[in-house]
mmCIF file of C-alpha atoms and ligand atoms in Angstrom:
data_model
loop_
_atom_site.group_PDB
_atom_site.id
_atom_site.type_symbol
_atom_site.label_atom_id
_atom_site.label_comp_id
_atom_site.label_asym_id
_atom_site.label_seq_id
_atom_site.Cartn_x
_atom_site.Cartn_y
_atom_site.Cartn_z
ATOM 1 C CA MET N 157 24.137 1.084 8.125
ATOM 2 C CA VAL N 158 20.953 1.326 5.853
ATOM 3 C CA PHE N 159 23.406 3.312 3.426
ATOM 4 C CA VAL N 160 25.880 0.876 4.005
ATOM 5 C CA VAL N 161 23.470 -2.142 3.088
ATOM 6 C CA TYR N 162 22.263 -0.496 0.339
ATOM 7 C CA ALA N 163 25.603 0.471 -1.365
ATOM 8 C CA PHE N 164 26.525 -3.094 -1.242
ATOM 9 C CA ARG N 165 23.200 -4.018 -2.781
ATOM 10 C CA GLU N 166 23.751 -1.673 -5.585
ATOM 11 C CA ARG N 167 27.693 -2.569 -6.280
ATOM 12 C CA PHE N 168 26.415 -6.231 -6.350
ATOM 13 C CA ARG N 169 23.400 -5.434 -8.628
ATOM 14 C CA ARG N 170 25.817 -3.324 -11.094
ATOM 15 C CA LYS N 171 27.991 -5.958 -11.496
ATOM 16 C CA ARG N 172 25.585 -8.407 -11.817
ATOM 17 C CA THR N 173 24.675 -6.354 -14.693
ATOM 18 C CA LEU N 174 27.880 -6.904 -16.196
ATOM 19 C CA ILE N 175 27.706 -10.592 -16.231
ATOM 20 C CA ALA N 176 24.076 -11.063 -16.921
ATOM 21 C CA THR N 177 22.795 -9.793 -20.262
ATOM 22 C CA ILE N 178 19.123 -11.953 -19.993
ATOM 23 C CA PRO N 179 16.769 -9.648 -18.075
ATOM 24 C CA THR N 180 15.410 -11.232 -15.098
ATOM 25 C CA LEU N 181 12.017 -11.080 -14.181
ATOM 26 C CA SER N 182 10.510 -7.709 -12.305
ATOM 27 C CA ILE N 183 8.650 -10.071 -9.540
ATOM 28 C CA SER N 184 7.881 -13.568 -8.599
ATOM 29 C CA PHE N 185 4.990 -14.761 -6.622
ATOM 30 C CA HIS N 186 5.257 -18.074 -4.702
ATOM 31 C CA ILE N 187 2.461 -19.497 -2.805
ATOM 32 C CA ASP N 188 3.851 -21.628 0.200
ATOM 33 C CA ALA N 189 0.861 -22.528 2.418
ATOM 34 C CA THR N 190 -2.840 -22.228 1.873
ATOM 35 C CA SER N 191 -5.748 -22.376 4.398
ATOM 36 C CA GLY N 192 -9.285 -22.407 2.719
ATOM 37 C CA THR N 193 -9.455 -19.452 0.565
ATOM 38 C CA ALA N 194 -6.258 -17.864 2.604
ATOM 39 C CA ARG N 195 -2.736 -18.183 1.286
ATOM 40 C CA ALA N 196 0.469 -17.451 2.809
ATOM 41 C CA ALA N 197 3.353 -16.389 -0.200
ATOM 42 C CA ARG N 198 6.714 -14.998 -0.766
ATOM 43 C CA LEU N 199 6.487 -11.996 -3.244
ATOM 44 C CA THR N 200 10.050 -11.343 -4.598
ATOM 45 C CA THR N 201 10.622 -8.025 -5.896
ATOM 46 C CA PRO N 202 13.817 -6.011 -7.090
ATOM 47 C CA HIS N 203 14.102 -4.682 -3.347
ATOM 48 C CA GLY N 204 13.765 -7.826 -1.438
ATOM 49 C CA VAL N 205 11.281 -10.616 -0.701
ATOM 50 C CA VAL N 206 7.834 -9.715 1.125
ATOM 51 C CA GLU N 207 5.827 -12.475 2.803
ATOM 52 C CA THR N 208 2.015 -12.238 2.315
ATOM 53 C CA PRO N 209 -0.411 -11.746 3.221
ATOM 54 C CA VAL N 210 1.030 -7.894 4.363
ATOM 55 C CA PHE N 211 0.094 -4.937 5.320
ATOM 56 C CA MET N 212 1.707 -2.097 3.634
ATOM 57 C CA PRO N 213 2.342 0.968 5.782
ATOM 58 C CA VAL N 214 1.610 4.345 3.897
ATOM 59 C CA GLY N 215 4.583 6.796 3.105
ATOM 60 C CA THR N 216 2.542 9.407 1.377
ATOM 61 C CA VAL N 217 5.261 11.874 0.832
ATOM 62 C CA ALA N 218 8.354 9.501 0.987
ATOM 63 C CA SER N 219 7.902 9.043 4.627
ATOM 64 C CA VAL N 220 5.676 7.262 7.242
ATOM 65 C CA LYS N 221 4.417 10.266 8.975
ATOM 66 C CA GLY N 222 6.620 10.296 12.542
ATOM 67 C CA VAL N 223 8.827 7.105 11.917
ATOM 68 C CA SER N 224 12.318 6.827 10.639
ATOM 69 C CA GLN N 225 13.311 4.408 8.271
ATOM 70 C CA ASP N 226 15.471 2.396 10.866
ATOM 71 C CA VAL N 227 12.635 2.069 13.056
ATOM 72 C CA LEU N 228 10.108 0.886 10.069
ATOM 73 C CA GLU N 229 13.064 -1.801 9.309
ATOM 74 C CA ASP N 230 13.238 -2.859 12.923
ATOM 75 C CA LEU N 231 9.186 -3.433 12.828
ATOM 76 C CA GLY N 232 9.443 -5.990 10.235
ATOM 77 C CA VAL N 233 8.073 -3.573 7.438
ATOM 78 C CA GLN N 234 9.043 -5.459 4.123
ATOM 79 C CA ILE N 235 7.239 -2.867 1.680
ATOM 80 C CA LEU N 236 5.922 1.051 1.871
ATOM 81 C CA LEU N 237 3.539 2.704 -0.105
ATOM 82 C CA GLY N 238 4.348 5.901 -2.025
ATOM 83 C CA ASN N 239 1.630 8.296 -3.175
ATOM 84 C CA THR N 240 2.325 9.247 -6.706
ATOM 85 C CA TYR N 241 0.297 12.410 -6.757
ATOM 86 C CA HIS N 242 1.820 13.797 -3.770
ATOM 87 C CA LEU N 243 5.506 12.866 -5.207
ATOM 88 C CA TYR N 244 4.718 14.469 -8.565
ATOM 89 C CA LEU N 245 3.794 17.756 -6.728
ATOM 90 C CA ARG N 246 6.520 17.499 -4.237
ATOM 91 C CA PRO N 247 9.438 17.103 -4.534
ATOM 92 C CA GLY N 248 8.411 16.431 -7.953
ATOM 93 C CA VAL N 249 9.249 13.291 -10.006
ATOM 94 C CA GLU N 250 12.228 14.555 -11.799
ATOM 95 C CA GLN N 251 14.263 15.258 -8.793
ATOM 96 C CA VAL N 252 13.280 12.163 -7.405
ATOM 97 C CA ARG N 253 14.446 10.423 -10.660
ATOM 98 C CA LYS N 254 17.801 12.450 -10.634
ATOM 99 C CA LEU N 255 18.606 11.254 -6.988
ATOM 100 C CA GLY N 256 18.730 7.501 -7.874
ATOM 101 C CA GLY N 257 14.576 6.895 -7.515
ATOM 102 C CA LEU N 258 12.520 6.695 -4.240
ATOM 103 C CA ASN N 259 14.779 4.089 -2.576
ATOM 104 C CA ARG N 260 18.034 5.548 -2.551
ATOM 105 C CA PHE N 261 16.027 9.235 -2.416
ATOM 106 C CA MET N 262 14.365 7.861 1.071
ATOM 107 C CA ALA N 263 17.121 5.753 2.346
ATOM 108 C CA TRP N 264 14.987 2.516 2.272
ATOM 109 C CA PRO N 265 16.504 -0.471 0.710
ATOM 110 C CA ARG N 266 13.301 -2.917 0.853
ATOM 111 C CA ALA N 267 10.281 -2.663 -1.499
ATOM 112 C CA ILE N 268 8.221 0.082 -2.291
ATOM 113 C CA LEU N 269 5.076 0.080 -4.314
ATOM 114 C CA THR N 270 3.339 3.753 -5.790
ATOM 115 C CA ASP N 271 -0.251 4.107 -6.534
ATOM 116 C CA SER N 272 -1.230 5.751 -9.803
ATOM 117 C CA GLY N 273 -2.243 9.003 -8.544
ATOM 118 C CA GLY N 274 -6.094 8.487 -9.494
ATOM 119 C CA PHE N 275 -7.551 7.769 -6.216
ATOM 120 C CA GLN N 276 -5.599 11.329 -4.629
ATOM 121 C CA VAL N 277 -6.988 13.262 -7.749
ATOM 122 C CA PHE N 278 -10.602 11.429 -6.941
ATOM 123 C CA SER N 279 -10.787 12.162 -3.411
ATOM 124 C CA LEU N 280 -8.473 15.508 -3.038
ATOM 125 C CA ASN N 281 -9.790 17.516 -6.048
ATOM 126 C CA GLU N 282 -13.353 18.281 -6.362
ATOM 127 C CA LEU N 283 -13.156 20.335 -9.498
ATOM 128 C CA ARG N 284 -11.351 17.380 -11.529
ATOM 129 C CA LYS N 285 -12.022 17.168 -14.829
ATOM 130 C CA VAL N 286 -12.163 13.674 -16.386
ATOM 131 C CA THR N 287 -12.139 13.386 -20.293
ATOM 132 C CA GLU N 288 -11.051 9.953 -22.479
ATOM 133 C CA GLU N 289 -7.390 11.412 -22.171
ATOM 134 C CA GLY N 290 -7.021 11.722 -18.628
ATOM 135 C CA VAL N 291 -7.736 13.940 -15.605
ATOM 136 C CA THR N 292 -7.234 17.777 -15.368
ATOM 137 C CA PHE N 293 -6.846 18.899 -11.599
ATOM 138 C CA ARG N 294 -5.566 21.337 -9.235
ATOM 139 C CA SER N 295 -2.688 20.854 -6.777
ATOM 140 C CA HIS N 296 -4.084 21.031 -3.106
ATOM 141 C CA LEU N 297 -0.963 22.840 -2.438
ATOM 142 C CA ASP N 298 -0.905 25.899 -4.586
ATOM 143 C CA GLY N 299 -4.072 25.535 -6.726
ATOM 144 C CA SER N 300 -1.841 25.079 -9.933
ATOM 145 C CA SER N 301 -3.475 23.246 -12.972
ATOM 146 C CA HIS N 302 -2.093 19.680 -14.002
ATOM 147 C CA PHE N 303 -2.832 16.557 -16.006
ATOM 148 C CA PHE N 304 -2.797 12.670 -15.570
ATOM 149 C CA SER N 305 -3.281 10.603 -18.463
ATOM 150 C CA PRO N 306 -2.391 7.032 -18.162
ATOM 151 C CA GLU N 307 0.826 7.665 -20.261
ATOM 152 C CA SER N 308 2.026 10.387 -17.907
ATOM 153 C CA ALA N 309 0.982 8.587 -14.689
ATOM 154 C CA MET N 310 3.183 5.899 -15.924
ATOM 155 C CA GLU N 311 5.811 8.290 -16.821
ATOM 156 C CA ALA N 312 5.791 9.363 -13.398
ATOM 157 C CA GLN N 313 5.853 6.125 -11.646
ATOM 158 C CA ILE N 314 9.061 5.032 -13.827
ATOM 159 C CA GLY N 315 10.397 8.199 -12.894
ATOM 160 C CA LEU N 316 9.670 7.545 -8.979
ATOM 161 C CA GLY N 317 10.894 3.664 -9.450
ATOM 162 C CA ALA N 318 8.906 1.716 -7.237
ATOM 163 C CA ASP N 319 9.227 -1.953 -7.127
ATOM 164 C CA ILE N 320 5.477 -2.229 -8.204
ATOM 165 C CA MET N 321 3.492 0.536 -10.003
ATOM 166 C CA MET N 322 -0.266 0.534 -10.710
ATOM 167 C CA ALA N 323 -2.385 1.332 -13.840
ATOM 168 C CA PHE N 324 -4.020 4.651 -13.844
ATOM 169 C CA ASP N 325 -7.951 4.225 -13.277
ATOM 170 C CA GLU N 326 -10.844 6.132 -12.144
ATOM 171 C CA CYS N 327 -11.916 5.397 -9.021
ATOM 172 C CA THR N 328 -16.058 5.320 -9.513
ATOM 173 C CA GLU N 329 -17.677 7.809 -6.973
ATOM 174 C CA PHE N 330 -20.269 6.088 -4.355
ATOM 175 C CA PRO N 331 -23.204 6.281 -5.139
ATOM 176 C CA ALA N 332 -23.172 5.433 -8.956
ATOM 177 C CA ASP N 333 -25.767 3.990 -10.812
ATOM 178 C CA GLN N 334 -25.336 1.029 -12.934
ATOM 179 C CA GLU N 335 -24.667 3.307 -16.264
ATOM 180 C CA ARG N 336 -22.421 5.500 -14.651
ATOM 181 C CA ALA N 337 -20.105 2.707 -12.729
ATOM 182 C CA ARG N 338 -20.033 0.866 -16.270
ATOM 183 C CA GLU N 339 -18.994 3.964 -17.952
ATOM 184 C CA SER N 340 -16.423 4.472 -15.602
ATOM 185 C CA MET N 341 -15.394 0.635 -15.662
ATOM 186 C CA GLU N 342 -15.277 0.975 -19.319
ATOM 187 C CA LEU N 343 -12.587 4.085 -19.395
ATOM 188 C CA THR N 344 -10.530 2.269 -16.540
ATOM 189 C CA LEU N 345 -10.072 -0.785 -18.901
ATOM 190 C CA ARG N 346 -9.175 1.796 -21.562
ATOM 191 C CA TRP N 347 -6.886 3.452 -19.356
ATOM 192 C CA ALA N 348 -5.515 0.175 -17.945
ATOM 193 C CA ALA N 349 -4.399 -0.894 -21.814
ATOM 194 C CA ARG N 350 -2.645 2.566 -22.570
ATOM 195 C CA SER N 351 -0.901 2.016 -19.099
ATOM 196 C CA LYS N 352 0.236 -1.391 -19.780
ATOM 197 C CA LYS N 353 1.598 -0.420 -23.554
ATOM 198 C CA TYR N 354 2.882 2.977 -22.182
ATOM 199 C CA PHE N 355 4.783 1.027 -19.434
ATOM 200 C CA GLU N 356 6.065 -2.003 -21.732
ATOM 201 C CA GLN N 357 7.448 0.621 -24.097
ATOM 202 C CA HIS N 358 9.633 2.483 -21.444
ATOM 203 C CA LYS N 359 10.216 0.265 -18.610
ATOM 204 C CA GLU N 360 13.928 0.358 -19.267
ATOM 205 C CA GLU N 361 14.182 4.023 -18.210
ATOM 206 C CA VAL N 362 13.551 2.915 -14.265
ATOM 207 C CA PRO N 363 16.083 4.755 -12.449
ATOM 208 C CA TRP N 364 18.406 1.972 -10.996
ATOM 209 C CA ASN N 365 21.423 0.833 -12.630
ATOM 210 C CA SER N 366 19.918 -2.714 -13.076
ATOM 211 C CA ASP N 367 19.004 -5.655 -15.006
ATOM 212 C CA GLU N 368 15.268 -5.751 -13.232
ATOM 213 C CA THR N 369 12.570 -3.964 -14.239
ATOM 214 C CA GLN N 370 9.498 -2.702 -12.191
ATOM 215 C CA ALA N 371 6.287 -4.543 -12.305
ATOM 216 C CA LEU N 372 2.825 -2.955 -13.253
ATOM 217 C CA PHE N 373 -0.307 -4.294 -11.473
ATOM 218 C CA GLY N 374 -3.670 -3.841 -13.282
ATOM 219 C CA ILE N 375 -6.844 -2.549 -11.170
ATOM 220 C CA VAL N 376 -10.665 -3.773 -11.135
ATOM 221 C CA GLN N 377 -13.259 -1.276 -10.783
ATOM 222 C CA GLY N 378 -16.910 -1.667 -11.417
ATOM 223 C CA GLY N 379 -18.459 0.735 -8.782
ATOM 224 C CA MET N 380 -20.650 -1.875 -5.861
ATOM 225 C CA ASP N 381 -22.240 -3.927 -9.065
ATOM 226 C CA ALA N 382 -20.874 -7.759 -8.099
ATOM 227 C CA ALA N 383 -21.796 -8.387 -12.098
ATOM 228 C CA LEU N 384 -19.541 -5.291 -13.571
ATOM 229 C CA ARG N 385 -16.535 -6.436 -10.854
ATOM 230 C CA LYS N 386 -16.655 -9.658 -12.480
ATOM 231 C CA GLU N 387 -16.599 -8.239 -16.092
ATOM 232 C CA SER N 388 -13.873 -5.996 -14.806
ATOM 233 C CA ALA N 389 -11.693 -8.601 -13.450
ATOM 234 C CA GLU N 390 -12.164 -10.940 -16.265
ATOM 235 C CA ARG N 391 -11.299 -8.140 -18.887
ATOM 236 C CA THR N 392 -8.458 -6.918 -16.910
ATOM 237 C CA VAL N 393 -7.012 -10.209 -16.620
ATOM 238 C CA GLU N 394 -7.339 -10.386 -20.429
ATOM 239 C CA ILE N 395 -4.685 -7.193 -20.806
ATOM 240 C CA GLY N 396 -2.617 -9.218 -18.499
ATOM 241 C CA PHE N 397 -0.812 -7.942 -15.663
ATOM 242 C CA PRO N 398 1.321 -9.670 -12.920
ATOM 243 C CA GLY N 399 -1.048 -8.487 -10.200
ATOM 244 C CA TYR N 400 -4.207 -7.317 -9.698
ATOM 245 C CA ALA N 401 -5.741 -4.845 -7.453
ATOM 246 C CA ILE N 402 -9.467 -4.348 -6.044
ATOM 247 C CA GLY N 403 -9.835 -0.502 -6.130
ATOM 248 C CA GLY N 404 -12.850 1.838 -5.573
ATOM 249 C CA LEU N 405 -13.722 0.754 -2.560
ATOM 250 C CA SER N 406 -13.871 2.445 1.022
ATOM 251 C CA VAL N 407 -15.369 5.432 -0.838
ATOM 252 C CA GLY N 408 -18.318 5.760 1.490
ATOM 253 C CA GLU N 409 -20.304 2.457 1.316
ATOM 254 C CA PRO N 410 -21.390 0.388 4.158
ATOM 255 C CA ARG N 411 -18.669 -2.166 5.382
ATOM 256 C CA ALA N 412 -21.090 -5.222 4.221
ATOM 257 C CA VAL N 413 -20.679 -3.970 0.665
ATOM 258 C CA THR N 414 -17.218 -3.516 0.521
ATOM 259 C CA ARG N 415 -16.797 -7.249 1.883
ATOM 260 C CA GLU N 416 -19.315 -8.721 -0.529
ATOM 261 C CA ILE N 417 -17.586 -6.853 -3.780
ATOM 262 C CA VAL N 418 -14.421 -7.756 -2.330
ATOM 263 C CA GLU N 419 -15.333 -11.852 -2.442
ATOM 264 C CA ALA N 420 -17.268 -11.502 -5.419
ATOM 265 C CA THR N 421 -14.284 -9.904 -7.046
ATOM 266 C CA LEU N 422 -11.645 -12.379 -5.489
ATOM 267 C CA ARG N 423 -13.448 -15.221 -7.513
ATOM 268 C CA HIS N 424 -12.395 -13.967 -10.717
ATOM 269 C CA LEU N 425 -8.700 -13.107 -10.169
ATOM 270 C CA PRO N 426 -5.779 -15.676 -11.101
ATOM 271 C CA ALA N 427 -4.920 -17.299 -7.889
ATOM 272 C CA ALA N 428 -1.411 -17.653 -8.982
ATOM 273 C CA LYS N 429 -0.772 -13.988 -8.900
ATOM 274 C CA PRO N 430 -0.937 -11.477 -6.321
ATOM 275 C CA ARG N 431 -4.123 -9.747 -5.165
ATOM 276 C CA TYR N 432 -4.158 -6.158 -3.776
ATOM 277 C CA LEU N 433 -6.952 -4.651 -1.969
ATOM 278 C CA MET N 434 -6.564 -0.928 -1.879
ATOM 279 C CA GLY N 435 -7.583 1.329 0.925
ATOM 280 C CA VAL N 436 -8.435 -1.106 3.679
ATOM 281 C CA GLY N 437 -8.939 -1.398 6.713
ATOM 282 C CA THR N 438 -9.311 -2.133 10.308
ATOM 283 C CA PRO N 439 -7.168 -5.096 12.213
ATOM 284 C CA GLU N 440 -10.902 -6.751 12.036
ATOM 285 C CA GLU N 441 -11.035 -6.441 8.372
ATOM 286 C CA ILE N 442 -7.268 -7.031 7.376
ATOM 287 C CA VAL N 443 -7.794 -10.384 8.859
ATOM 288 C CA GLN N 444 -11.088 -11.070 7.173
ATOM 289 C CA TYR N 445 -9.859 -10.167 3.661
ATOM 290 C CA ALA N 446 -6.518 -12.282 4.408
ATOM 291 C CA ASN N 447 -8.619 -15.127 5.023
ATOM 292 C CA ALA N 448 -10.915 -14.367 1.710
ATOM 293 C CA GLY N 449 -7.458 -14.854 -0.283
ATOM 294 C CA VAL N 450 -6.025 -11.225 -0.459
ATOM 295 C CA ASP N 451 -2.302 -10.800 -0.136
ATOM 296 C CA MET N 452 -1.613 -7.252 -0.183
ATOM 297 C CA MET N 453 -3.289 -4.445 1.561
ATOM 298 C CA ASP N 454 -2.781 -0.704 2.482
ATOM 299 C CA CYS N 455 -4.444 1.973 4.908
ATOM 300 C CA VAL N 456 -3.887 4.920 5.852
ATOM 301 C CA LEU N 457 -6.065 4.106 9.369
ATOM 302 C CA PRO N 458 -2.912 2.643 11.843
ATOM 303 C CA THR N 459 -0.938 5.877 10.991
ATOM 304 C CA ARG N 460 -3.630 8.431 11.084
ATOM 305 C CA ALA N 461 -5.501 6.972 13.891
ATOM 306 C CA ALA N 462 -2.385 7.115 15.934
ATOM 307 C CA ARG N 463 -1.771 10.686 15.510
ATOM 308 C CA HIS N 464 -5.111 11.472 16.937
ATOM 309 C CA GLY N 465 -4.319 9.339 19.777
ATOM 310 C CA LEU N 466 -6.507 6.137 19.142
ATOM 311 C CA LEU N 467 -4.568 3.114 19.664
ATOM 312 C CA PHE N 468 -5.387 -0.628 18.168
ATOM 313 C CA THR N 469 -4.874 -3.209 21.245
ATOM 314 C CA SER N 470 -5.324 -6.806 21.824
ATOM 315 C CA GLU N 471 -8.185 -5.343 23.988
ATOM 316 C CA GLY N 472 -9.759 -3.272 21.125
ATOM 317 C CA LYS N 473 -9.515 0.589 20.189
ATOM 318 C CA ILE N 474 -8.581 2.740 22.871
ATOM 319 C CA SER N 475 -8.328 6.473 23.343
ATOM 320 C CA ILE N 476 -5.201 7.377 25.077
ATOM 321 C CA LYS N 477 -6.327 11.118 25.729
ATOM 322 C CA GLN N 478 -8.961 9.918 28.427
ATOM 323 C CA ALA N 479 -8.279 10.965 31.795
ATOM 324 C CA ARG N 480 -8.740 7.202 33.140
ATOM 325 C CA PHE N 481 -5.495 6.844 31.752
ATOM 326 C CA ALA N 482 -3.472 9.827 33.928
ATOM 327 C CA SER N 483 -2.262 7.515 36.474
ATOM 328 C CA ASP N 484 -1.965 4.096 34.574
ATOM 329 C CA GLN N 485 1.138 2.520 34.847
ATOM 330 C CA GLY N 486 0.787 -0.264 33.095
ATOM 331 C CA PRO N 487 1.778 -0.588 28.740
ATOM 332 C CA LEU N 488 -0.404 0.268 26.460
ATOM 333 C CA ASP N 489 -1.043 -3.333 25.682
ATOM 334 C CA ALA N 490 0.251 -5.812 27.738
ATOM 335 C CA ASN N 491 0.305 -8.469 24.507
ATOM 336 C CA CYS N 492 1.977 -6.377 22.704
ATOM 337 C CA GLY N 493 6.015 -6.860 22.262
ATOM 338 C CA CYS N 494 6.594 -3.606 20.473
ATOM 339 C CA ARG N 495 9.122 -1.070 21.796
ATOM 340 C CA VAL N 496 6.979 1.234 22.882
ATOM 341 C CA CYS N 497 4.671 -0.887 24.856
ATOM 342 C CA GLN N 498 8.488 -2.406 26.315
ATOM 343 C CA ARG N 499 8.973 1.036 27.556
ATOM 344 C CA TYR N 500 6.419 3.502 28.152
ATOM 345 C CA SER N 501 3.496 3.622 30.491
ATOM 346 C CA ARG N 502 0.037 4.477 29.363
ATOM 347 C CA ALA N 503 0.286 7.833 32.274
ATOM 348 C CA TYR N 504 2.938 9.126 30.050
ATOM 349 C CA LEU N 505 1.745 8.139 26.757
ATOM 350 C CA ARG N 506 -1.354 10.076 27.720
ATOM 351 C CA HIS N 507 0.872 13.118 29.260
ATOM 352 C CA LEU N 508 2.794 13.432 25.896
ATOM 353 C CA TYR N 509 -0.800 13.600 23.787
ATOM 354 C CA ALA N 510 -2.013 16.117 26.468
ATOM 355 C CA ALA N 511 0.893 18.141 26.063
ATOM 356 C CA ASN N 512 1.065 18.065 22.270
ATOM 357 C CA GLU N 513 4.242 16.551 22.100
ATOM 358 C CA VAL N 514 5.959 15.463 18.817
ATOM 359 C CA LEU N 515 6.923 12.264 20.445
ATOM 360 C CA ALA N 516 3.131 11.262 21.336
ATOM 361 C CA GLN N 517 2.682 11.248 17.635
ATOM 362 C CA VAL N 518 6.013 9.073 16.985
ATOM 363 C CA LEU N 519 4.989 6.604 19.760
ATOM 364 C CA ASN N 520 1.420 6.020 19.050
ATOM 365 C CA THR N 521 2.051 5.356 15.293
ATOM 366 C CA ILE N 522 5.170 3.046 16.147
ATOM 367 C CA HIS N 523 2.663 0.882 18.330
ATOM 368 C CA ASN N 524 -0.439 1.052 16.095
ATOM 369 C CA LEU N 525 1.994 -0.065 12.904
ATOM 370 C CA SER N 526 3.697 -3.019 15.213
ATOM 371 C CA PHE N 527 0.091 -3.934 16.019
ATOM 372 C CA TYR N 528 -1.052 -4.332 12.242
ATOM 373 C CA LEU N 529 2.316 -6.113 11.479
ATOM 374 C CA ASP N 530 1.909 -8.575 14.240
ATOM 375 C CA THR N 531 -1.476 -9.114 12.998
ATOM 376 C CA MET N 532 0.025 -10.117 9.314
ATOM 377 C CA ARG N 533 2.332 -11.873 11.307
ATOM 378 C CA SER N 534 0.047 -14.207 13.088
ATOM 379 C CA VAL N 535 -2.235 -14.493 9.886
ATOM 380 C CA ARG N 536 0.464 -16.265 7.873
ATOM 381 C CA HIS N 537 1.511 -18.417 10.552
ATOM 382 C CA SER N 538 -2.042 -19.261 11.136
ATOM 383 C CA ILE N 539 -2.196 -19.990 7.306
ATOM 384 C CA ALA N 540 0.881 -22.185 7.720
ATOM 385 C CA LEU N 541 -0.657 -24.394 10.324
ATOM 386 C CA GLY N 542 -3.365 -24.643 7.920
ATOM 387 C CA ASN N 543 -5.983 -22.570 10.587
ATOM 388 C CA ARG N 544 -8.443 -19.828 9.666
ATOM 389 C CA ALA N 545 -6.500 -16.389 11.078
ATOM 390 C CA GLN N 546 -8.023 -14.838 13.684
ATOM 391 C CA LEU N 547 -7.537 -11.672 15.152
ATOM 392 C CA LEU N 548 -4.806 -11.049 17.683
ATOM 393 C CA SER N 549 -6.111 -10.916 21.661
ATOM 394 C CA GLY N 550 -5.028 -11.800 25.083
ATOM 395 C CA GLU N 551 -6.023 -15.589 24.860
ATOM 396 C CA GLN N 552 -4.414 -15.874 21.412
ATOM 397 C CA SER N 553 -1.420 -13.956 22.238
ATOM 398 C CA GLY N 554 0.262 -17.611 22.876
ATOM 399 C CA VAL N 555 0.276 -18.593 19.458
ATOM 400 C CA LYS N 556 2.025 -15.480 18.057
ATOM 401 C CA PRO N 557 4.895 -16.575 16.616
HETATM 402 ZN ZN1 ZN B 25 2.849 -2.085 21.482
#
């Protein structure tokens, strides 16, 4: 079915290419409702509409671990994240490009965003070497040496062909003193300008047979210094991108600091453009950030925690491995409408986990993703009603759309 829909879309797109010679915009962002600082909007991409605020599941190597694409569609996922660093190493950008780009390769007809690879180089490579030109790093797979520059990171992301790609940045380590944070921020700004220049010169090389191109977002850095964040935001906006991300957070700083820096940065990003907060967070945090005016978020937490038996529910986080669930015939979360909670008992889920069955990881991941997606649906519903969004709980389940 996915292939059929995809083939149809491709045919439609090719046909339109023949009749339309004027290139269309790569993305558009339309705000439908606001409530305080929060906004409910529609981000239209070459591969479909994304309703925001949105949580983007992480599909590191062109797969959301344990969950097939048809299930992701059923869960209502409208956009996935892919990691350029991982895909560059395996199966390789050229391979994905030859197979028609990420959408076609992974049989995913909806939107995709790729990161620039900068964060993975930072987090997976202790031996990386940063120069003005770029970053030399070693593969975590076989130790081989590689080099990413703003230009090569753009080339890789154009080859992968996601709807949204990210400028190449340096993720400033934590802690970093003011001088170091400024130096890193300045480097990210120079790399942002180089990323944009390369993208503008090469955006027609996208692997789709289409009149549309990808969109490149800029990334704000500046460590944990609110003044540097303001300067980084203003100067990144000056370079000019169709969307802006806040990077360099969730790198070990206290949660209160993350929140303070997010709020300090959001104030200096244009209201009419999508704002993407990279790498957060818990269900409580994604609601808080949506209320603060963030439109897009991603995090490995729901999928990674699920594989360790940690499940987010309307009654809080539970560990399914606990012996107290061994005879519990109730659903994982009585307020959750997902296919796992509708069908299986806590006792069975606990057994699967204890027996180390692959199905445990699959079902746990589906529930956690469903909880995050429901949380965001509820947030969008609250904003549309002009209310401040709150975390899903038993008492609030009645207002779920
Ligand atoms: Zn569920």
